[in-house]
mmCIF file of C-alpha atoms and ligand atoms in Angstrom:
data_model
loop_
_atom_site.group_PDB
_atom_site.id
_atom_site.type_symbol
_atom_site.label_atom_id
_atom_site.label_comp_id
_atom_site.label_asym_id
_atom_site.label_seq_id
_atom_site.Cartn_x
_atom_site.Cartn_y
_atom_site.Cartn_z
ATOM 1 C CA MET O 1 -26.421 -24.169 -16.939
ATOM 2 C CA SER O 2 -23.068 -22.550 -16.121
ATOM 3 C CA GLU O 3 -22.626 -20.411 -12.987
ATOM 4 C CA PRO O 4 -23.356 -16.697 -13.466
ATOM 5 C CA SER O 5 -20.276 -14.484 -13.675
ATOM 6 C CA LEU O 6 -19.416 -10.803 -14.000
ATOM 7 C CA PHE O 7 -17.460 -11.714 -17.140
ATOM 8 C CA PRO O 8 -18.509 -13.387 -20.395
ATOM 9 C CA ARG O 9 -17.569 -17.055 -20.493
ATOM 10 C CA ASP O 10 -14.752 -16.650 -23.064
ATOM 11 C CA VAL O 11 -13.026 -14.082 -20.797
ATOM 12 C CA VAL O 12 -13.208 -16.386 -17.774
ATOM 13 C CA GLU O 13 -11.818 -19.274 -19.773
ATOM 14 C CA GLN O 14 -8.840 -17.219 -21.005
ATOM 15 C CA GLY O 15 -7.040 -16.845 -17.680
ATOM 16 C CA PRO O 16 -7.241 -16.436 -13.914
ATOM 17 C CA VAL O 17 -9.819 -14.184 -12.245
ATOM 18 C CA SER O 18 -8.494 -11.894 -9.503
ATOM 19 C CA VAL O 19 -10.438 -9.909 -6.936
ATOM 20 C CA VAL O 20 -8.571 -6.826 -5.711
ATOM 21 C CA THR O 21 -10.049 -5.166 -2.624
ATOM 22 C CA GLY O 22 -9.060 -1.515 -2.457
ATOM 23 C CA GLY O 23 -8.761 -1.734 -6.222
ATOM 24 C CA SER O 24 -9.082 2.005 -6.847
ATOM 25 C CA GLY O 25 -6.388 2.969 -4.368
ATOM 26 C CA PHE O 26 -2.759 3.801 -5.072
ATOM 27 C CA LEU O 27 -1.435 0.250 -4.754
ATOM 28 C CA GLY O 28 -4.647 -1.571 -5.700
ATOM 29 C CA SER O 29 -4.812 0.215 -9.054
ATOM 30 C CA HIS O 30 -1.138 -0.467 -9.887
ATOM 31 C CA LEU O 31 -1.604 -4.103 -8.885
ATOM 32 C CA THR O 32 -4.641 -4.273 -11.186
ATOM 33 C CA ASP O 33 -2.603 -2.985 -14.129
ATOM 34 C CA ARG O 34 0.037 -5.637 -13.495
ATOM 35 C CA LEU O 35 -2.533 -8.428 -13.189
ATOM 36 C CA LEU O 36 -4.206 -7.403 -16.449
ATOM 37 C CA LYS O 37 -0.763 -7.521 -18.123
ATOM 38 C CA GLU O 38 -0.289 -11.020 -16.684
ATOM 39 C CA GLY O 39 -3.511 -12.131 -18.384
ATOM 40 C CA HIS O 40 -5.810 -12.027 -15.363
ATOM 41 C CA SER O 41 -9.340 -10.656 -15.384
ATOM 42 C CA VAL O 42 -9.801 -8.312 -12.448
ATOM 43 C CA ILE O 43 -12.773 -7.460 -10.260
ATOM 44 C CA ALA O 44 -11.925 -4.368 -8.198
ATOM 45 C CA VAL O 45 -13.943 -3.932 -5.021
ATOM 46 C CA ASP O 46 -13.698 -0.571 -3.297
ATOM 47 C CA ASN O 47 -15.961 1.717 -1.257
ATOM 48 C CA LEU O 48 -14.000 4.775 -2.473
ATOM 49 C CA VAL O 49 -13.499 6.082 1.058
ATOM 50 C CA THR O 50 -9.850 6.846 0.291
ATOM 51 C CA GLY O 51 -9.549 5.354 -3.205
ATOM 52 C CA ASN O 52 -10.389 7.388 -6.277
ATOM 53 C CA THR O 53 -11.917 6.502 -9.627
ATOM 54 C CA ARG O 54 -9.304 8.715 -11.339
ATOM 55 C CA ASN O 55 -6.867 5.824 -10.682
ATOM 56 C CA ILE O 56 -8.952 3.394 -12.715
ATOM 57 C CA GLY O 57 -10.420 5.677 -15.390
ATOM 58 C CA HIS O 58 -8.046 4.197 -17.988
ATOM 59 C CA LEU O 59 -9.661 0.771 -17.422
ATOM 60 C CA ALA O 60 -13.174 1.782 -18.429
ATOM 61 C CA GLY O 61 -14.392 -0.460 -21.232
ATOM 62 C CA ASN O 62 -11.734 -3.126 -20.662
ATOM 63 C CA ALA O 63 -13.516 -6.467 -21.156
ATOM 64 C CA ARG O 64 -11.345 -8.095 -18.487
ATOM 65 C CA TYR O 65 -12.095 -5.464 -15.823
ATOM 66 C CA ARG O 66 -15.059 -4.857 -13.537
ATOM 67 C CA PHE O 67 -15.487 -2.353 -10.717
ATOM 68 C CA VAL O 68 -17.811 -3.099 -7.795
ATOM 69 C CA LYS O 69 -18.483 -0.330 -5.273
ATOM 70 C CA HIS O 70 -18.728 -2.131 -1.957
ATOM 71 C CA ASP O 71 -17.382 -1.922 1.580
ATOM 72 C CA VAL O 72 -15.534 -5.198 2.174
ATOM 73 C CA SER O 73 -16.173 -4.900 5.917
ATOM 74 C CA GLN O 74 -19.652 -6.151 4.875
ATOM 75 C CA HIS O 75 -20.190 -9.631 3.400
ATOM 76 C CA ILE O 76 -18.748 -9.856 -0.113
ATOM 77 C CA PHE O 77 -20.933 -11.612 -2.642
ATOM 78 C CA LEU O 78 -19.441 -12.199 -6.081
ATOM 79 C CA PRO O 79 -20.734 -14.679 -8.626
ATOM 80 C CA GLY O 80 -18.466 -16.879 -10.734
ATOM 81 C CA LYS O 81 -14.991 -18.297 -10.400
ATOM 82 C CA VAL O 82 -12.251 -16.496 -8.501
ATOM 83 C CA ASP O 83 -8.644 -17.712 -8.577
ATOM 84 C CA TYR O 84 -6.929 -15.032 -6.491
ATOM 85 C CA VAL O 85 -8.053 -12.615 -3.771
ATOM 86 C CA TRP O 86 -5.731 -9.677 -3.056
ATOM 87 C CA HIS O 87 -6.757 -7.800 0.100
ATOM 88 C CA PHE O 88 -5.507 -4.229 -0.335
ATOM 89 C CA ALA O 89 -8.452 -2.278 1.088
ATOM 90 C CA SER O 90 -7.594 0.033 3.999
ATOM 91 C CA PRO O 91 -7.002 3.659 4.769
ATOM 92 C CA ALA O 92 -3.199 3.690 4.725
ATOM 93 C CA SER O 93 -1.905 7.130 5.566
ATOM 94 C CA PRO O 94 -1.618 8.351 9.160
ATOM 95 C CA ILE O 95 -4.058 11.245 8.652
ATOM 96 C CA ASP O 96 -6.580 8.936 6.978
ATOM 97 C CA TYR O 97 -6.576 6.383 9.727
ATOM 98 C CA LEU O 98 -6.629 9.091 12.400
ATOM 99 C CA GLU O 99 -9.785 10.429 10.766
ATOM 100 C CA LEU O 100 -11.256 6.960 10.130
ATOM 101 C CA PRO O 101 -10.100 4.844 13.099
ATOM 102 C CA ILE O 102 -13.157 2.583 13.230
ATOM 103 C CA PRO O 103 -13.403 1.865 9.461
ATOM 104 C CA THR O 104 -9.628 1.183 9.589
ATOM 105 C CA LEU O 105 -10.073 -1.362 12.392
ATOM 106 C CA LYS O 106 -13.080 -2.866 10.632
ATOM 107 C CA VAL O 107 -11.441 -3.308 7.233
ATOM 108 C CA GLY O 108 -8.353 -4.877 8.832
ATOM 109 C CA ALA O 109 -10.470 -7.213 10.938
ATOM 110 C CA LEU O 110 -13.873 -7.770 9.270
ATOM 111 C CA GLY O 111 -12.605 -6.978 5.772
ATOM 112 C CA THR O 112 -9.828 -9.521 6.169
ATOM 113 C CA HIS O 113 -12.305 -12.084 7.514
ATOM 114 C CA ASN O 114 -14.735 -11.476 4.644
ATOM 115 C CA SER O 115 -12.067 -11.537 1.951
ATOM 116 C CA LEU O 116 -10.579 -14.733 3.411
ATOM 117 C CA GLY O 117 -14.100 -16.175 3.462
ATOM 118 C CA LEU O 118 -14.532 -15.264 -0.205
ATOM 119 C CA ALA O 119 -11.204 -16.923 -1.072
ATOM 120 C CA LYS O 120 -12.153 -20.040 0.895
ATOM 121 C CA ALA O 121 -15.585 -20.299 -0.744
ATOM 122 C CA LYS O 122 -14.021 -19.978 -4.204
ATOM 123 C CA GLY O 123 -10.948 -22.144 -3.532
ATOM 124 C CA ALA O 124 -8.824 -19.085 -4.402
ATOM 125 C CA LYS O 125 -5.280 -18.160 -3.417
ATOM 126 C CA TYR O 126 -5.077 -15.208 -1.023
ATOM 127 C CA LEU O 127 -2.600 -12.383 -0.545
ATOM 128 C CA LEU O 128 -2.784 -9.941 2.366
ATOM 129 C CA ALA O 129 -1.306 -6.459 2.042
ATOM 130 C CA SER O 130 0.265 -6.019 5.463
ATOM 131 C CA THR O 131 2.654 -3.327 6.571
ATOM 132 C CA SER O 132 5.916 -2.320 8.173
ATOM 133 C CA GLU O 133 3.666 -0.719 10.829
ATOM 134 C CA CYS O 134 3.498 -4.237 12.326
ATOM 135 C CA TYR O 135 6.981 -3.402 13.655
ATOM 136 C CA GLY O 136 5.700 -0.173 15.283
ATOM 137 C CA ASP O 137 8.506 2.082 16.544
ATOM 138 C CA PRO O 138 11.108 -0.638 16.036
ATOM 139 C CA LEU O 139 13.842 -1.576 18.478
ATOM 140 C CA ILE O 140 15.594 -3.701 15.839
ATOM 141 C CA HIS O 141 17.089 -2.045 12.778
ATOM 142 C CA PRO O 142 16.767 -2.857 9.893
ATOM 143 C CA GLN O 143 13.536 -4.792 10.425
ATOM 144 C CA ARG O 144 13.536 -8.531 9.756
ATOM 145 C CA GLU O 145 10.363 -10.563 9.476
ATOM 146 C CA ASP O 146 11.120 -12.492 12.668
ATOM 147 C CA TYR O 147 11.005 -9.285 14.737
ATOM 148 C CA TRP O 148 7.656 -9.095 16.593
ATOM 149 C CA GLY O 149 7.585 -5.331 16.776
ATOM 150 C CA ASN O 150 7.052 -2.517 19.250
ATOM 151 C CA VAL O 151 3.489 -1.288 18.759
ATOM 152 C CA ASN O 152 1.480 0.924 21.102
ATOM 153 C CA PRO O 153 -1.991 -0.642 20.833
ATOM 154 C CA ILE O 154 -3.814 2.347 22.315
ATOM 155 C CA GLY O 155 -1.913 5.158 20.570
ATOM 156 C CA PRO O 156 -3.227 7.068 17.538
ATOM 157 C CA ARG O 157 -1.611 4.617 15.092
ATOM 158 C CA GLY O 158 -2.881 1.582 17.033
ATOM 159 C CA CYS O 159 -6.054 1.326 14.923
ATOM 160 C CA TYR O 160 -3.996 0.648 11.798
ATOM 161 C CA ASP O 161 -1.099 -1.285 13.316
ATOM 162 C CA GLU O 162 -3.242 -3.626 15.407
ATOM 163 C CA ALA O 163 -5.780 -4.146 12.620
ATOM 164 C CA LYS O 164 -2.968 -5.274 10.322
ATOM 165 C CA ARG O 165 -1.450 -7.471 13.024
ATOM 166 C CA PHE O 166 -4.879 -9.036 13.560
ATOM 167 C CA ALA O 167 -5.188 -9.442 9.768
ATOM 168 C CA GLU O 168 -1.894 -11.362 9.713
ATOM 169 C CA ALA O 169 -3.061 -13.587 12.594
ATOM 170 C CA MET O 170 -6.379 -14.243 10.820
ATOM 171 C CA THR O 171 -4.608 -15.053 7.549
ATOM 172 C CA MET O 172 -2.268 -17.524 9.257
ATOM 173 C CA ALA O 173 -5.263 -19.117 11.043
ATOM 174 C CA TYR O 174 -7.024 -19.668 7.693
ATOM 175 C CA HIS O 175 -3.798 -21.071 6.285
ATOM 176 C CA ARG O 176 -3.287 -23.471 9.187
ATOM 177 C CA TYR O 177 -6.884 -24.411 9.974
ATOM 178 C CA HIS O 178 -8.451 -24.345 6.514
ATOM 179 C CA LYS O 179 -5.209 -25.256 4.678
ATOM 180 C CA MET O 180 -5.661 -22.247 2.423
ATOM 181 C CA ASP O 181 -2.880 -21.000 0.163
ATOM 182 C CA THR O 182 -2.209 -17.582 1.718
ATOM 183 C CA LYS O 183 0.609 -15.035 1.418
ATOM 184 C CA ILE O 184 1.445 -11.983 3.534
ATOM 185 C CA VAL O 185 3.467 -9.050 2.232
ATOM 186 C CA ARG O 186 4.735 -6.426 4.676
ATOM 187 C CA ILE O 187 4.816 -3.271 2.607
ATOM 188 C CA PHE O 188 7.284 -0.509 3.486
ATOM 189 C CA ASN O 189 6.926 3.162 2.461
ATOM 190 C CA THR O 190 6.055 3.222 -1.228
ATOM 191 C CA TYR O 191 5.699 6.182 -3.567
ATOM 192 C CA GLY O 192 4.804 6.947 -7.150
ATOM 193 C CA PRO O 193 2.073 8.227 -9.437
ATOM 194 C CA ARG O 194 -1.552 7.936 -8.198
ATOM 195 C CA MET O 195 -0.789 8.746 -4.570
ATOM 196 C CA ARG O 196 -3.386 11.201 -3.353
ATOM 197 C CA LEU O 197 -1.821 14.644 -3.105
ATOM 198 C CA ARG O 198 -3.681 15.395 0.112
ATOM 199 C CA ASP O 199 -3.266 12.030 1.839
ATOM 200 C CA GLY O 200 -0.822 13.557 4.330
ATOM 201 C CA ARG O 201 2.047 11.179 3.708
ATOM 202 C CA VAL O 202 5.420 12.741 3.433
ATOM 203 C CA VAL O 203 5.987 12.153 -0.282
ATOM 204 C CA PRO O 204 2.823 13.870 -1.590
ATOM 205 C CA ALA O 205 2.942 16.413 1.249
ATOM 206 C CA PHE O 206 6.429 17.706 0.403
ATOM 207 C CA ILE O 207 5.886 17.551 -3.348
ATOM 208 C CA GLY O 208 2.550 19.382 -3.063
ATOM 209 C CA GLN O 209 4.096 22.006 -0.803
ATOM 210 C CA ALA O 210 7.082 22.481 -3.105
ATOM 211 C CA LEU O 211 4.898 22.809 -6.213
ATOM 212 C CA THR O 212 2.510 25.302 -4.616
ATOM 213 C CA GLY O 213 5.161 27.443 -2.909
ATOM 214 C CA ARG O 214 4.206 26.423 0.654
ATOM 215 C CA PRO O 215 6.738 25.578 3.343
ATOM 216 C CA LEU O 216 7.812 21.927 3.554
ATOM 217 C CA THR O 217 6.480 20.771 6.934
ATOM 218 C CA VAL O 218 9.146 18.575 8.534
ATOM 219 C CA PHE O 219 7.790 16.903 11.674
ATOM 220 C CA GLY O 220 10.117 16.793 14.696
ATOM 221 C CA ASP O 221 13.775 17.496 13.945
ATOM 222 C CA GLY O 222 13.545 15.523 10.695
ATOM 223 C CA ARG O 223 16.136 13.002 11.841
ATOM 224 C CA GLN O 224 13.614 10.129 11.752
ATOM 225 C CA THR O 225 14.306 7.857 8.787
ATOM 226 C CA ARG O 226 12.247 6.142 6.109
ATOM 227 C CA SER O 227 13.215 4.024 3.090
ATOM 228 C CA PHE O 228 11.191 4.718 -0.034
ATOM 229 C CA CYS O 229 10.318 2.101 -2.659
ATOM 230 C CA TYR O 230 9.070 2.987 -6.125
ATOM 231 C CA VAL O 231 5.659 1.503 -6.823
ATOM 232 C CA SER O 232 6.618 -0.660 -9.844
ATOM 233 C CA ASP O 233 9.313 -2.397 -7.770
ATOM 234 C CA LEU O 234 6.861 -3.031 -4.973
ATOM 235 C CA ILE O 235 4.219 -4.492 -7.285
ATOM 236 C CA ASP O 236 6.823 -6.754 -8.890
ATOM 237 C CA GLY O 237 7.851 -8.096 -5.461
ATOM 238 C CA ILE O 238 4.225 -8.703 -4.544
ATOM 239 C CA PHE O 239 3.442 -10.482 -7.801
ATOM 240 C CA ARG O 240 6.477 -12.735 -7.365
ATOM 241 C CA LEU O 241 5.400 -13.517 -3.801
ATOM 242 C CA SER O 242 1.958 -14.543 -5.078
ATOM 243 C CA GLN O 243 3.638 -17.137 -7.302
ATOM 244 C CA SER O 244 5.739 -18.601 -4.465
ATOM 245 C CA ASN O 245 4.972 -21.356 -1.994
ATOM 246 C CA PHE O 246 5.869 -19.300 1.060
ATOM 247 C CA HIS O 247 3.197 -18.491 3.642
ATOM 248 C CA GLU O 248 4.911 -16.423 6.306
ATOM 249 C CA PRO O 249 5.298 -12.630 6.008
ATOM 250 C CA VAL O 250 7.797 -11.219 3.522
ATOM 251 C CA ASN O 251 9.108 -7.640 3.646
ATOM 252 C CA VAL O 252 8.924 -5.832 0.326
ATOM 253 C CA GLY O 253 10.460 -2.388 0.213
ATOM 254 C CA ASN O 254 13.603 -0.500 -0.714
ATOM 255 C CA PRO O 255 16.407 -0.496 1.880
ATOM 256 C CA HIS O 256 17.684 2.895 0.629
ATOM 257 C CA GLU O 257 17.229 4.842 3.877
ATOM 258 C CA MET O 258 17.282 8.597 4.420
ATOM 259 C CA THR O 259 16.191 11.088 7.035
ATOM 260 C CA ILE O 260 12.998 13.022 6.472
ATOM 261 C CA LEU O 261 15.039 16.222 6.425
ATOM 262 C CA GLU O 262 17.231 14.807 3.631
ATOM 263 C CA PHE O 263 14.117 13.771 1.776
ATOM 264 C CA GLY O 264 12.768 17.324 2.037
ATOM 265 C CA GLN O 265 16.053 18.708 0.702
ATOM 266 C CA HIS O 266 15.903 16.333 -2.286
ATOM 267 C CA VAL O 267 12.397 17.567 -3.085
ATOM 268 C CA GLN O 268 13.524 21.198 -2.753
ATOM 269 C CA ARG O 269 16.431 20.612 -5.141
ATOM 270 C CA ILE O 270 14.579 18.606 -7.790
ATOM 271 C CA THR O 271 11.537 20.874 -7.923
ATOM 272 C CA GLU O 272 13.750 24.014 -7.753
ATOM 273 C CA THR O 273 11.186 25.418 -5.354
ATOM 274 C CA LYS O 274 11.666 28.511 -3.241
ATOM 275 C CA SER O 275 9.758 26.795 -0.417
ATOM 276 C CA GLU O 276 11.675 26.670 2.851
ATOM 277 C CA ILE O 277 11.674 23.874 5.413
ATOM 278 C CA GLU O 278 9.471 24.538 8.442
ATOM 279 C CA PHE O 279 9.645 22.362 11.552
ATOM 280 C CA ARG O 280 6.416 21.144 13.189
ATOM 281 C CA ALA O 281 5.610 18.970 16.204
ATOM 282 C CA LEU O 282 6.357 15.275 15.782
ATOM 283 C CA PRO O 283 3.135 13.198 15.864
ATOM 284 C CA GLN O 284 2.806 10.730 18.744
ATOM 285 C CA ASP O 285 4.408 7.284 18.218
ATOM 286 C CA ASP O 286 6.025 8.321 14.924
ATOM 287 C CA PRO O 287 8.585 5.558 14.250
ATOM 288 C CA LYS O 288 12.156 6.897 14.604
ATOM 289 C CA VAL O 289 13.688 4.570 12.053
ATOM 290 C CA ARG O 290 12.466 2.306 9.303
ATOM 291 C CA GLN O 291 14.363 0.168 6.826
ATOM 292 C CA PRO O 292 13.382 -3.233 5.483
ATOM 293 C CA ASP O 293 15.744 -6.167 5.700
ATOM 294 C CA ILE O 294 14.930 -7.757 2.342
ATOM 295 C CA SER O 295 17.129 -10.871 2.622
ATOM 296 C CA ARG O 296 14.033 -13.090 2.658
ATOM 297 C CA ALA O 297 12.542 -11.559 -0.508
ATOM 298 C CA LYS O 298 15.924 -11.754 -2.252
ATOM 299 C CA ALA O 299 16.481 -15.423 -1.370
ATOM 300 C CA LEU O 300 12.911 -16.555 -1.890
ATOM 301 C CA LEU O 301 11.748 -14.481 -4.846
ATOM 302 C CA GLY O 302 15.004 -13.430 -6.507
ATOM 303 C CA TRP O 303 13.641 -9.922 -6.067
ATOM 304 C CA GLU O 304 15.230 -6.609 -5.255
ATOM 305 C CA PRO O 305 14.257 -3.055 -6.144
ATOM 306 C CA LYS O 306 15.567 -1.700 -9.442
ATOM 307 C CA VAL O 307 14.341 1.908 -9.675
ATOM 308 C CA PRO O 308 16.834 4.341 -8.110
ATOM 309 C CA PHE O 309 15.351 7.023 -5.857
ATOM 310 C CA ALA O 310 16.677 9.762 -8.180
ATOM 311 C CA GLU O 311 14.581 8.393 -11.056
ATOM 312 C CA GLY O 312 11.457 7.424 -9.163
ATOM 313 C CA ILE O 313 11.127 10.753 -7.437
ATOM 314 C CA VAL O 314 11.453 12.702 -10.699
ATOM 315 C CA ASP O 315 8.655 10.587 -12.248
ATOM 316 C CA THR O 316 6.484 11.145 -9.203
ATOM 317 C CA ILE O 317 7.046 14.899 -9.230
ATOM 318 C CA GLU O 318 6.214 14.980 -12.947
ATOM 319 C CA TYR O 319 2.985 13.097 -12.254
ATOM 320 C CA PHE O 320 1.954 15.596 -9.591
ATOM 321 C CA ARG O 321 2.843 18.555 -11.826
ATOM 322 C CA GLY O 322 0.201 17.220 -14.231
ATOM 323 C CA GLN O 323 -2.477 16.999 -11.521
ATOM 324 C CA GLU O 324 -3.630 20.600 -11.800
ATOM 325 C CA ASP O 325 -6.989 20.130 -10.068
ATOM 326 C CA GLN O 326 -5.389 18.269 -7.166
ATOM 327 C CA LEU O 327 -2.689 20.954 -6.879
ATOM 328 C CA ALA O 328 -5.303 23.720 -6.801
ATOM 329 C CA ALA O 329 -7.252 21.915 -4.063
ATOM 330 C CA PHE O 330 -4.008 21.315 -2.165
ATOM 331 C CA ALA O 331 -3.021 24.982 -2.306
ATOM 332 C CA GLN O 332 -6.511 25.965 -1.124
ATOM 333 C CA ALA O 333 -6.470 23.530 1.803
ATOM 334 C CA GLU O 334 -2.974 24.483 2.949
ATOM 335 C CA ARG O 335 -3.948 28.127 3.326
HETATM 336 N N1 UDP Z 1 6.301 13.737 7.865
HETATM 337 C C1 UDP Z 1 6.772 15.037 7.885
HETATM 338 N N2 UDP Z 1 5.995 16.008 7.306
HETATM 339 C C2 UDP Z 1 4.800 15.753 6.704
HETATM 340 C C3 UDP Z 1 4.341 14.416 6.665
HETATM 341 C C4 UDP Z 1 5.113 13.440 7.258
HETATM 342 O O1 UDP Z 1 7.842 15.318 8.406
HETATM 343 O O2 UDP Z 1 4.164 16.708 6.211
HETATM 344 C C5 UDP Z 1 7.117 12.688 8.477
HETATM 345 C C6 UDP Z 1 6.380 11.813 9.486
HETATM 346 O O3 UDP Z 1 6.427 12.405 10.778
HETATM 347 C C7 UDP Z 1 7.175 10.541 9.422
HETATM 348 C C8 UDP Z 1 7.651 10.482 7.969
HETATM 349 O O4 UDP Z 1 7.540 11.804 7.472
HETATM 350 O O5 UDP Z 1 8.288 10.586 10.274
HETATM 351 C C9 UDP Z 1 6.847 9.556 7.082
HETATM 352 O O6 UDP Z 1 5.499 9.860 7.273
HETATM 353 P P1 UDP Z 1 4.329 9.240 6.399
HETATM 354 O O7 UDP Z 1 3.075 9.904 6.847
HETATM 355 O O8 UDP Z 1 4.679 9.341 4.971
HETATM 356 O O9 UDP Z 1 4.230 7.698 6.736
HETATM 357 P P2 UDP Z 1 4.750 6.742 7.911
HETATM 358 O O10 UDP Z 1 6.023 6.191 7.388
HETATM 359 O O11 UDP Z 1 4.959 7.522 9.173
HETATM 360 O O12 UDP Z 1 3.668 5.752 8.024
#
């Protein structure tokens, strides 16, 4: 008798099976779409604490897709073959991990352990979604992968940064000790459709404020920098990394750097809003600069971002314009 599976046998025989933790989140859902296009079957595992089923509604009824509501900080049991595990589950915006510090630490630590355990049991390849937060408030600019970072372990961002650093250490231990095929991507600021309007990150925050006539809340003097990557570029870099033979961390992001104040001015101009900029206190340990050095990704994966900021941001604004219920809730909450 063949092993039970979430998919009919003909589906499993057609191509690889991927498990995506955090599969209903912003990145997890875009990754799922890409994997389905590549011929994978996908099992999304998500506890919906920050993810949202609106991101996966278009997949309902797809024979190569299954959704399992589960917290991956608990043991993950899945029947049948698994070829790839992609660990994308985690609160990922500063206000989310400030509100959920313990689940954030648990999913980075226990969730990574459980998802690595699943990959090991199934003989699957593994890819960890890590982060530029591993570099903390960086003293090296732009950030290269061989920089060990400047993280405050006990500050408000420590729960996320240290969980991801632990996750990287755990992934490398499984690679070295268990000889598993693992990959680590360090993801820099990414934007695009399916971000949650109220997740507090600067892209949805400014767009939501501009579209609802609220002031754009620039933290500090707005001279801190970020470099924004459009989601399709990011997913392409990650997919290429999964097909490589490289096991150490690889930065994937867009080196196009700007200040937060400049970013706010772009949003003002493109949305033609009357919203003014309003300055607010800078959160503790907010990194002053951030820009990926992508030499490794370029050399190793032949990858670099293609979508110019001017195009990506217009698409993202258009997406949010269409999210009337989210905009109404945003306007209500900002009052
Ligand atoms: N930021 C801001 N106003 C907001 C939200 C964020 O000025 O309403 C700033 C924040 O202080 C940081 C940058 O924008 O310097 C990017 O913040 P985000 O939360 O998007 O992510 P981070 O890159 O800090 O993880």
